Amino acid sequence: MASWKEIKRKIGSIKNTAKITKAMELISTVKMKKAQELAITKKEYITWILKVFMNLNESLSDNVFFDKKIDSSKTLWIIITSNKWLCWGYNINVMKKVNEYMKSNNEKIDFCTLWKRGSQFVARTGNNIIADFSDEFSDNIDFEYSKSVSRFVSEKFAKGEYDKVVVFYNYYVNTIKQIPVARDFFPLTDESIEKYFSTILGEDYKYEDDDNSLRYTIEPTPEELIDEVLPMLIDSMFYDILIESKASEHSSRMIAMKNAKDNANKFASKLTLMYNKARQAAITKEVSEIVSWVESMKD
C-alpha cells in the first residue's frame, strides 16, 4: 500500500481535476443554452418566411434546387464535427455514420468539412476535400459565416456539379440524447421543407391564410420572387443544422465533464478512506513504538 503522504498528494491532484472538469461543465452548459436560445429567436423570422413561401410554392416545380434530374454522378458530403475532443462520443458518432453511409453507397464523393476533427478524419481516410471552413467558425455561430457555406454549396449544386448534397451531423434531441444523422440537403423536397418548418415552429403549428395582407400582388413574377426567397430559406435551414450541431456538442461535453467530475470525486473519496486508514495505521505504529520504548526503559 502507498504511504499516507503519497495518497494525500493523489487526493490533491484528483480534486484539482474535479475542479477543472466542473468549470468545463459549467462553460458547456452556458454555451448549450445560448445555442438553444438562437434556435428560439429565429422562430418569428421563420414564421414570416413560411407565410411568403406558402404563397409561392406553386412556382417551385421548375426551380433548380428541386430538380432531381441533374446530370452528375458525384455527391457532396458535408461533415460537421468539433474543433476539440472531450465531448464524449460526439465526433466518433458522426465519423461512424459517415463510414456506415460510405459502405452502403457506391457514389463518387467529395467532402466539405466544418471544424477540424472532420477535416482530420477525411484527410486520414484519403478522400477529397473541396473546402474546409474550420477556421471561419467559432463556438458562437455567426449567420454570415453560415451563409457563406450554404451559398457555396448552393452554387455548386445549382451548377450541376453534384446530384446530391448530404449533411452529416448530430441532431439535438435533448441534453442527454443526440443522434448522428445523414440528412439529404439537396435536392429539396416539399417534405424536407415541411419538416424544417414543423421542427422550428412546432408539430402543432398550422398555417392559416386568413390575413388579407397576405394576399399578394406579386411583381415582377412569382418565379423571380422565389429566386430571392428560396436562398434565404436554404441559408436558414443550414444555419439551423449548425445550431443543432453546436447544441449537441456542448451537451455532449457537458455530460462528459459531469461524468469526469463525478468519477474524480468518487475516486477522491475512496483515496480519502485509504488515507485515513494509512494515517491511522501509521499513528498506531508510532504509539506502539513509544509504548514499547517506555516498557523497555522500565526494565
C-alpha atoms as a printed R data frame, in Angstrom:
    type eleno elety resid chain resno       x      y       z
1   ATOM     1    CA   MET     A     1   0.000  0.000   0.000
2   ATOM     2    CA   ALA     A     2   1.208  3.510  -0.781
3   ATOM     3    CA   SER     A     3   2.226  5.703   2.110
4   ATOM     4    CA   TRP     A     4  -0.289  8.168   3.508
5   ATOM     5    CA   LYS     A     5   1.787 11.066   2.173
6   ATOM     6    CA   GLU     A     6   1.626  9.683  -1.395
7   ATOM     7    CA   ILE     A     7  -2.126  9.137  -1.059
8   ATOM     8    CA   LYS     A     8  -2.562 12.718   0.155
9   ATOM     9    CA   ARG     A     9  -0.755 14.042  -2.938
10  ATOM    10    CA   LYS     A    10  -3.007 11.943  -5.184
11  ATOM    11    CA   ILE     A    11  -6.106 13.272  -3.442
12  ATOM    12    CA   GLY     A    12  -4.973 16.856  -4.052
13  ATOM    13    CA   SER     A    13  -4.297 16.123  -7.732
14  ATOM    14    CA   ILE     A    14  -7.679 14.429  -8.275
15  ATOM    15    CA   LYS     A    15  -9.566 17.225  -6.520
16  ATOM    16    CA   ASN     A    16  -7.863 19.743  -8.821
17  ATOM    17    CA   THR     A    17  -9.010 17.647 -11.797
18  ATOM    18    CA   ALA     A    18 -12.565 17.683 -10.412
19  ATOM    19    CA   LYS     A    19 -12.451 21.489 -10.158
20  ATOM    20    CA   ILE     A    20 -11.272 21.808 -13.775
21  ATOM    21    CA   THR     A    21 -13.921 19.441 -15.146
22  ATOM    22    CA   LYS     A    22 -16.617 21.221 -13.120
23  ATOM    23    CA   ALA     A    23 -15.567 24.549 -14.663
24  ATOM    24    CA   MET     A    24 -15.666 22.995 -18.151
25  ATOM    25    CA   GLU     A    25 -19.109 21.540 -17.387
26  ATOM    26    CA   LEU     A    26 -20.446 24.976 -16.410
27  ATOM    27    CA   ILE     A    27 -18.967 26.609 -19.537
28  ATOM    28    CA   SER     A    28 -20.524 23.961 -21.796
29  ATOM    29    CA   THR     A    29 -23.883 24.432 -20.039
30  ATOM    30    CA   VAL     A    30 -23.849 28.161 -20.775
31  ATOM    31    CA   LYS     A    31 -22.848 27.600 -24.416
32  ATOM    32    CA   MET     A    32 -25.537 24.946 -24.878
33  ATOM    33    CA   LYS     A    33 -28.223 27.321 -23.572
34  ATOM    34    CA   LYS     A    34 -27.010 30.042 -25.948
35  ATOM    35    CA   ALA     A    35 -27.331 27.647 -28.882
36  ATOM    36    CA   GLN     A    36 -30.870 26.764 -27.768
37  ATOM    37    CA   GLU     A    37 -31.755 30.456 -27.472
38  ATOM    38    CA   LEU     A    38 -30.532 31.062 -31.044
39  ATOM    39    CA   ALA     A    39 -32.994 28.452 -32.292
40  ATOM    40    CA   ILE     A    40 -35.841 30.175 -30.434
41  ATOM    41    CA   THR     A    41 -35.016 33.726 -31.560
42  ATOM    42    CA   LYS     A    42 -35.362 32.867 -35.245
43  ATOM    43    CA   LYS     A    43 -38.864 31.451 -34.824
44  ATOM    44    CA   GLU     A    44 -40.568 34.704 -35.798
45  ATOM    45    CA   TYR     A    45 -38.286 35.074 -38.836
46  ATOM    46    CA   ILE     A    46 -39.168 31.542 -39.959
47  ATOM    47    CA   THR     A    47 -42.871 32.237 -39.453
48  ATOM    48    CA   TRP     A    48 -42.781 35.104 -41.946
49  ATOM    49    CA   ILE     A    49 -40.691 33.156 -44.445
50  ATOM    50    CA   LEU     A    50 -43.318 30.411 -44.234
51  ATOM    51    CA   LYS     A    51 -46.121 32.880 -44.979
52  ATOM    52    CA   VAL     A    52 -44.307 34.103 -48.070
53  ATOM    53    CA   PHE     A    53 -43.256 30.603 -49.087
54  ATOM    54    CA   MET     A    54 -46.784 29.183 -48.902
55  ATOM    55    CA   ASN     A    55 -47.972 31.840 -51.333
56  ATOM    56    CA   LEU     A    56 -45.201 30.989 -53.794
57  ATOM    57    CA   ASN     A    57 -44.863 27.225 -53.563
58  ATOM    58    CA   GLU     A    58 -46.693 26.682 -56.851
59  ATOM    59    CA   SER     A    59 -43.686 28.226 -58.581
60  ATOM    60    CA   LEU     A    60 -41.197 25.689 -57.198
61  ATOM    61    CA   SER     A    61 -41.595 22.827 -59.651
62  ATOM    62    CA   ASP     A    62 -39.033 24.140 -62.137
63  ATOM    63    CA   ASN     A    63 -36.593 25.510 -59.570
64  ATOM    64    CA   VAL     A    64 -33.053 24.146 -59.819
65  ATOM    65    CA   PHE     A    65 -32.918 23.248 -56.128
66  ATOM    66    CA   PHE     A    66 -35.908 20.924 -56.552
67  ATOM    67    CA   ASP     A    67 -34.520 19.315 -59.703
68  ATOM    68    CA   LYS     A    68 -33.940 15.568 -59.268
69  ATOM    69    CA   LYS     A    69 -32.594 15.035 -62.797
70  ATOM    70    CA   ILE     A    70 -29.211 16.736 -62.539
71  ATOM    71    CA   ASP     A    71 -26.736 15.012 -64.848
72  ATOM    72    CA   SER     A    72 -23.922 14.295 -62.407
73  ATOM    73    CA   SER     A    73 -22.533 11.154 -60.817
74  ATOM    74    CA   LYS     A    74 -20.966 12.947 -57.855
75  ATOM    75    CA   THR     A    75 -22.238 13.588 -54.354
76  ATOM    76    CA   LEU     A    76 -21.090 16.256 -51.922
77  ATOM    77    CA   TRP     A    77 -20.914 15.285 -48.254
78  ATOM    78    CA   ILE     A    78 -20.735 17.991 -45.593
79  ATOM    79    CA   ILE     A    79 -19.272 16.792 -42.287
80  ATOM    80    CA   ILE     A    80 -19.911 18.861 -39.159
81  ATOM    81    CA   THR     A    81 -17.829 17.934 -36.117
82  ATOM    82    CA   SER     A    82 -15.968 19.983 -33.487
83  ATOM    83    CA   ASN     A    83 -12.573 21.640 -33.112
84  ATOM    84    CA   LYS     A    84 -11.864 19.848 -29.830
85  ATOM    85    CA   TRP     A    85 -12.314 16.481 -28.177
86  ATOM    86    CA   LEU     A    86 -13.508 15.939 -24.574
87  ATOM    87    CA   CYS     A    87 -17.105 15.742 -25.790
88  ATOM    88    CA   TRP     A    88 -17.900 12.082 -25.229
89  ATOM    89    CA   GLY     A    89 -18.822 10.278 -28.474
90  ATOM    90    CA   TYR     A    90 -19.859 13.426 -30.353
91  ATOM    91    CA   ASN     A    91 -17.208 13.277 -33.103
92  ATOM    92    CA   ILE     A    92 -16.867  9.497 -33.125
93  ATOM    93    CA   ASN     A    93 -20.598  9.021 -33.750
94  ATOM    94    CA   VAL     A    94 -20.540 11.322 -36.794
95  ATOM    95    CA   MET     A    95 -17.483  9.537 -38.207
96  ATOM    96    CA   LYS     A    96 -19.146  6.160 -37.692
97  ATOM    97    CA   LYS     A    97 -22.208  7.444 -39.528
98  ATOM    98    CA   VAL     A    98 -20.020  8.561 -42.442
99  ATOM    99    CA   ASN     A    99 -18.324  5.138 -42.592
100 ATOM   100    CA   GLU     A   100 -21.660  3.309 -42.500
101 ATOM   101    CA   TYR     A   101 -23.086  5.504 -45.239
102 ATOM   102    CA   MET     A   102 -19.959  5.086 -47.332
103 ATOM   103    CA   LYS     A   103 -20.126  1.290 -47.164
104 ATOM   104    CA   SER     A   104 -23.754  1.275 -48.323
105 ATOM   105    CA   ASN     A   105 -23.234  3.740 -51.210
106 ATOM   106    CA   ASN     A   106 -21.007  3.420 -54.257
107 ATOM   107    CA   GLU     A   107 -21.112  7.103 -55.102
108 ATOM   108    CA   LYS     A   108 -18.234  9.282 -56.179
109 ATOM   109    CA   ILE     A   109 -17.846 11.606 -53.217
110 ATOM   110    CA   ASP     A   110 -16.310 14.980 -52.463
111 ATOM   111    CA   PHE     A   111 -16.174 16.367 -48.949
112 ATOM   112    CA   CYS     A   112 -16.778 19.741 -47.367
113 ATOM   113    CA   THR     A   113 -15.821 19.992 -43.685
114 ATOM   114    CA   LEU     A   114 -16.676 22.300 -40.813
115 ATOM   115    CA   TRP     A   115 -14.383 22.242 -37.784
116 ATOM   116    CA   LYS     A   116 -11.074 20.429 -37.506
117 ATOM   117    CA   ARG     A   117 -11.976 16.920 -36.362
118 ATOM   118    CA   GLY     A   118 -13.967 16.322 -39.530
119 ATOM   119    CA   SER     A   119 -11.208 17.590 -41.821
120 ATOM   120    CA   GLN     A   120  -8.639 15.441 -39.976
121 ATOM   121    CA   PHE     A   121 -10.891 12.403 -40.382
122 ATOM   122    CA   VAL     A   122 -11.355 12.944 -44.132
123 ATOM   123    CA   ALA     A   123  -7.613 13.546 -44.598
124 ATOM   124    CA   ARG     A   124  -6.784 10.288 -42.779
125 ATOM   125    CA   THR     A   125  -9.185  8.306 -44.970
126 ATOM   126    CA   GLY     A   126  -7.602  9.738 -48.142
127 ATOM   127    CA   ASN     A   127 -10.777 11.315 -49.531
128 ATOM   128    CA   ASN     A   128 -11.051 14.567 -51.460
129 ATOM   129    CA   ILE     A   129 -11.847 17.784 -49.550
130 ATOM   130    CA   ILE     A   130 -13.028 20.582 -51.832
131 ATOM   131    CA   ALA     A   131 -13.493 23.079 -48.989
132 ATOM   132    CA   ASP     A   132 -12.671 23.319 -45.295
133 ATOM   133    CA   PHE     A   133 -14.420 26.088 -43.356
134 ATOM   134    CA   SER     A   134 -12.963 25.129 -39.965
135 ATOM   135    CA   ASP     A   135 -11.009 28.342 -39.460
136 ATOM   136    CA   GLU     A   136 -14.010 30.568 -40.160
137 ATOM   137    CA   PHE     A   137 -16.154 29.316 -37.277
138 ATOM   138    CA   SER     A   138 -16.060 29.632 -33.512
139 ATOM   139    CA   ASP     A   139 -18.424 28.363 -30.821
140 ATOM   140    CA   ASN     A   140 -20.578 31.444 -31.387
141 ATOM   141    CA   ILE     A   141 -22.011 30.743 -34.818
142 ATOM   142    CA   ASP     A   142 -22.400 33.847 -36.936
143 ATOM   143    CA   PHE     A   143 -25.174 33.748 -39.529
144 ATOM   144    CA   GLU     A   144 -22.946 35.458 -42.118
145 ATOM   145    CA   TYR     A   145 -20.362 32.676 -41.853
146 ATOM   146    CA   SER     A   146 -23.101 30.079 -42.006
147 ATOM   147    CA   LYS     A   147 -24.477 31.770 -45.113
148 ATOM   148    CA   SER     A   148 -21.049 31.685 -46.775
149 ATOM   149    CA   VAL     A   149 -21.109 27.873 -46.537
150 ATOM   150    CA   SER     A   150 -24.731 27.436 -47.632
151 ATOM   151    CA   ARG     A   151 -24.224 29.782 -50.595
152 ATOM   152    CA   PHE     A   152 -21.040 27.919 -51.586
153 ATOM   153    CA   VAL     A   153 -22.864 24.576 -51.517
154 ATOM   154    CA   SER     A   154 -25.929 26.023 -53.263
155 ATOM   155    CA   GLU     A   155 -23.781 27.377 -56.075
156 ATOM   156    CA   LYS     A   156 -22.073 24.012 -56.575
157 ATOM   157    CA   PHE     A   157 -25.426 22.221 -56.738
158 ATOM   158    CA   ALA     A   158 -27.052 24.829 -58.993
159 ATOM   159    CA   LYS     A   159 -24.198 24.484 -61.497
160 ATOM   160    CA   GLY     A   160 -24.887 20.751 -61.727
161 ATOM   161    CA   GLU     A   161 -21.549 19.684 -60.230
162 ATOM   162    CA   TYR     A   162 -23.332 17.368 -57.786
163 ATOM   163    CA   ASP     A   163 -26.594 15.485 -57.997
164 ATOM   164    CA   LYS     A   164 -26.986 15.286 -54.233
165 ATOM   165    CA   VAL     A   165 -25.723 17.014 -51.090
166 ATOM   166    CA   VAL     A   166 -25.755 15.143 -47.762
167 ATOM   167    CA   VAL     A   167 -25.020 16.707 -44.359
168 ATOM   168    CA   PHE     A   168 -23.619 14.582 -41.510
169 ATOM   169    CA   TYR     A   169 -24.098 15.995 -38.026
170 ATOM   170    CA   ASN     A   170 -25.505 15.295 -34.558
171 ATOM   171    CA   TYR     A   171 -29.195 16.069 -34.226
172 ATOM   172    CA   TYR     A   172 -30.055 17.581 -30.841
173 ATOM   173    CA   VAL     A   173 -32.931 15.731 -29.131
174 ATOM   174    CA   ASN     A   174 -32.321 16.820 -25.549
175 ATOM   175    CA   THR     A   175 -29.451 17.388 -23.126
176 ATOM   176    CA   ILE     A   176 -28.863 13.657 -22.721
177 ATOM   177    CA   LYS     A   177 -29.602 12.431 -26.238
178 ATOM   178    CA   GLN     A   178 -28.036 13.445 -29.563
179 ATOM   179    CA   ILE     A   179 -28.459 11.360 -32.702
180 ATOM   180    CA   PRO     A   180 -25.928 11.228 -35.579
181 ATOM   181    CA   VAL     A   181 -27.830 11.707 -38.845
182 ATOM   182    CA   ALA     A   182 -27.166 11.809 -42.577
183 ATOM   183    CA   ARG     A   183 -29.573 14.412 -43.936
184 ATOM   184    CA   ASP     A   184 -30.231 14.872 -47.653
185 ATOM   185    CA   PHE     A   185 -29.936 18.627 -48.088
186 ATOM   186    CA   PHE     A   186 -30.176 18.883 -51.900
187 ATOM   187    CA   PRO     A   187 -32.267 18.391 -53.914
188 ATOM   188    CA   LEU     A   188 -35.004 19.957 -51.825
189 ATOM   189    CA   THR     A   189 -38.401 18.344 -51.479
190 ATOM   190    CA   ASP     A   190 -41.750 19.575 -50.187
191 ATOM   191    CA   GLU     A   191 -41.390 17.058 -47.354
192 ATOM   192    CA   SER     A   192 -37.974 18.388 -46.277
193 ATOM   193    CA   ILE     A   193 -39.275 21.979 -46.253
194 ATOM   194    CA   GLU     A   194 -42.374 20.990 -44.302
195 ATOM   195    CA   LYS     A   195 -40.278 19.015 -41.784
196 ATOM   196    CA   TYR     A   196 -37.996 22.000 -41.291
197 ATOM   197    CA   PHE     A   197 -40.908 24.338 -40.572
198 ATOM   198    CA   SER     A   198 -42.550 21.868 -38.191
199 ATOM   199    CA   THR     A   199 -39.259 21.367 -36.316
200 ATOM   200    CA   ILE     A   200 -38.764 25.101 -35.767
201 ATOM   201    CA   LEU     A   201 -42.384 26.151 -35.262
202 ATOM   202    CA   GLY     A   202 -43.610 23.008 -33.508
203 ATOM   203    CA   GLU     A   203 -45.515 19.966 -34.710
204 ATOM   204    CA   ASP     A   204 -48.856 21.582 -33.829
205 ATOM   205    CA   TYR     A   205 -48.262 24.680 -35.953
206 ATOM   206    CA   LYS     A   206 -50.949 25.165 -38.596
207 ATOM   207    CA   TYR     A   207 -50.661 27.671 -41.421
208 ATOM   208    CA   GLU     A   208 -53.823 29.704 -41.836
209 ATOM   209    CA   ASP     A   209 -54.036 32.234 -44.637
210 ATOM   210    CA   ASP     A   210 -56.839 34.351 -43.227
211 ATOM   211    CA   ASP     A   211 -54.940 37.630 -43.264
212 ATOM   212    CA   ASN     A   212 -55.824 39.913 -46.171
213 ATOM   213    CA   SER     A   213 -52.336 41.386 -46.018
214 ATOM   214    CA   LEU     A   214 -51.006 38.024 -47.189
215 ATOM   215    CA   ARG     A   215 -52.923 38.107 -50.466
216 ATOM   216    CA   TYR     A   216 -50.049 39.389 -52.517
217 ATOM   217    CA   THR     A   217 -49.929 41.218 -55.784
218 ATOM   218    CA   ILE     A   218 -46.637 39.772 -56.968
219 ATOM   219    CA   GLU     A   219 -44.229 41.765 -59.087
220 ATOM   220    CA   PRO     A   220 -42.361 41.138 -61.279
221 ATOM   221    CA   THR     A   221 -43.223 37.382 -61.248
222 ATOM   222    CA   PRO     A   222 -43.601 34.608 -58.659
223 ATOM   223    CA   GLU     A   223 -40.638 32.792 -60.215
224 ATOM   224    CA   GLU     A   224 -38.339 35.772 -59.787
225 ATOM   225    CA   LEU     A   225 -39.509 36.339 -56.230
226 ATOM   226    CA   ILE     A   226 -38.948 32.706 -55.285
227 ATOM   227    CA   ASP     A   227 -35.372 33.081 -56.569
228 ATOM   228    CA   GLU     A   228 -34.921 35.628 -53.793
229 ATOM   229    CA   VAL     A   229 -36.892 33.887 -51.041
230 ATOM   230    CA   LEU     A   230 -35.607 30.349 -51.536
231 ATOM   231    CA   PRO     A   231 -31.913 31.157 -50.909
232 ATOM   232    CA   MET     A   232 -32.976 32.848 -47.656
233 ATOM   233    CA   LEU     A   233 -34.802 29.676 -46.679
234 ATOM   234    CA   ILE     A   234 -31.817 27.488 -47.602
235 ATOM   235    CA   ASP     A   235 -29.483 29.719 -45.571
236 ATOM   236    CA   SER     A   236 -31.807 29.447 -42.597
237 ATOM   237    CA   MET     A   237 -32.087 25.662 -42.913
238 ATOM   238    CA   PHE     A   238 -28.319 25.254 -42.920
239 ATOM   239    CA   TYR     A   239 -27.957 27.701 -40.034
240 ATOM   240    CA   ASP     A   240 -30.418 25.566 -38.087
241 ATOM   241    CA   ILE     A   241 -28.270 22.481 -38.744
242 ATOM   242    CA   LEU     A   242 -25.219 24.274 -37.354
243 ATOM   243    CA   ILE     A   243 -27.137 25.352 -34.251
244 ATOM   244    CA   GLU     A   244 -28.375 21.784 -33.715
245 ATOM   245    CA   SER     A   245 -24.820 20.520 -34.115
246 ATOM   246    CA   LYS     A   246 -23.356 23.048 -31.682
247 ATOM   247    CA   ALA     A   247 -26.060 22.410 -29.089
248 ATOM   248    CA   SER     A   248 -25.272 18.683 -29.389
249 ATOM   249    CA   GLU     A   249 -21.552 19.308 -28.996
250 ATOM   250    CA   HIS     A   250 -21.935 21.425 -25.871
251 ATOM   251    CA   SER     A   251 -24.432 18.950 -24.400
252 ATOM   252    CA   SER     A   252 -22.038 16.068 -25.046
253 ATOM   253    CA   ARG     A   253 -19.136 17.948 -23.494
254 ATOM   254    CA   MET     A   254 -21.261 18.981 -20.513
255 ATOM   255    CA   ILE     A   255 -22.234 15.346 -19.836
256 ATOM   256    CA   ALA     A   256 -18.655 14.140 -20.360
257 ATOM   257    CA   MET     A   257 -17.280 16.729 -17.957
258 ATOM   258    CA   LYS     A   258 -20.014 15.986 -15.406
259 ATOM   259    CA   ASN     A   259 -19.150 12.274 -15.537
260 ATOM   260    CA   ALA     A   260 -15.444 13.068 -15.216
261 ATOM   261    CA   LYS     A   261 -16.116 15.343 -12.239
262 ATOM   262    CA   ASP     A   262 -18.329 12.758 -10.518
263 ATOM   263    CA   ASN     A   263 -15.773  9.990 -11.088
264 ATOM   264    CA   ALA     A   264 -12.978 12.186  -9.782
265 ATOM   265    CA   ASN     A   265 -14.966 12.988  -6.640
266 ATOM   266    CA   LYS     A   266 -15.757  9.281  -6.079
267 ATOM   267    CA   PHE     A   267 -12.105  8.343  -6.539
268 ATOM   268    CA   ALA     A   268 -11.053 11.140  -4.175
269 ATOM   269    CA   SER     A   269 -13.495  9.765  -1.571
270 ATOM   270    CA   LYS     A   270 -12.007  6.276  -1.898
271 ATOM   271    CA   LEU     A   271  -8.488  7.669  -1.599
272 ATOM   272    CA   THR     A   272  -9.541  9.712   1.437
273 ATOM   273    CA   LEU     A   273 -10.706  6.493   3.114
274 ATOM   274    CA   MET     A   274  -7.400  4.836   2.208
275 ATOM   275    CA   TYR     A   275  -5.552  7.897   3.501
276 ATOM   276    CA   ASN     A   276  -7.392  7.787   6.819
277 ATOM   277    CA   LYS     A   277  -6.639  4.068   7.232
278 ATOM   278    CA   ALA     A   278  -2.992  4.554   6.298
279 ATOM   279    CA   ARG     A   279  -2.685  7.540   8.619
280 ATOM   280    CA   GLN     A   280  -4.394  5.647  11.414
281 ATOM   281    CA   ALA     A   281  -2.070  2.685  10.889
282 ATOM   282    CA   ALA     A   282   0.945  4.994  10.975
283 ATOM   283    CA   ILE     A   283  -0.244  6.645  14.211
284 ATOM   284    CA   THR     A   284  -0.963  3.238  15.787
285 ATOM   285    CA   LYS     A   285   2.505  2.072  14.831
286 ATOM   286    CA   GLU     A   286   4.087  5.194  16.345
287 ATOM   287    CA   VAL     A   287   2.099  4.803  19.565
288 ATOM   288    CA   SER     A   288   3.093  1.123  19.758
289 ATOM   289    CA   GLU     A   289   6.739  2.023  19.285
290 ATOM   290    CA   ILE     A   290   6.530  4.662  22.045
291 ATOM   291    CA   VAL     A   291   4.842  2.212  24.429
292 ATOM   292    CA   SER     A   292   7.434 -0.440  23.633
293 ATOM   293    CA   TRP     A   293  10.235  2.053  24.203
294 ATOM   294    CA   VAL     A   294   8.728  3.118  27.574
295 ATOM   295    CA   GLU     A   295   8.348 -0.518  28.662
296 ATOM   296    CA   SER     A   296  11.957 -1.271  27.700
297 ATOM   297    CA   MET     A   297  13.139  1.699  29.782
298 ATOM   298    CA   LYS     A   298  11.338  0.275  32.856
299 ATOM   299    CA   ASP     A   299  13.225 -2.976  32.517
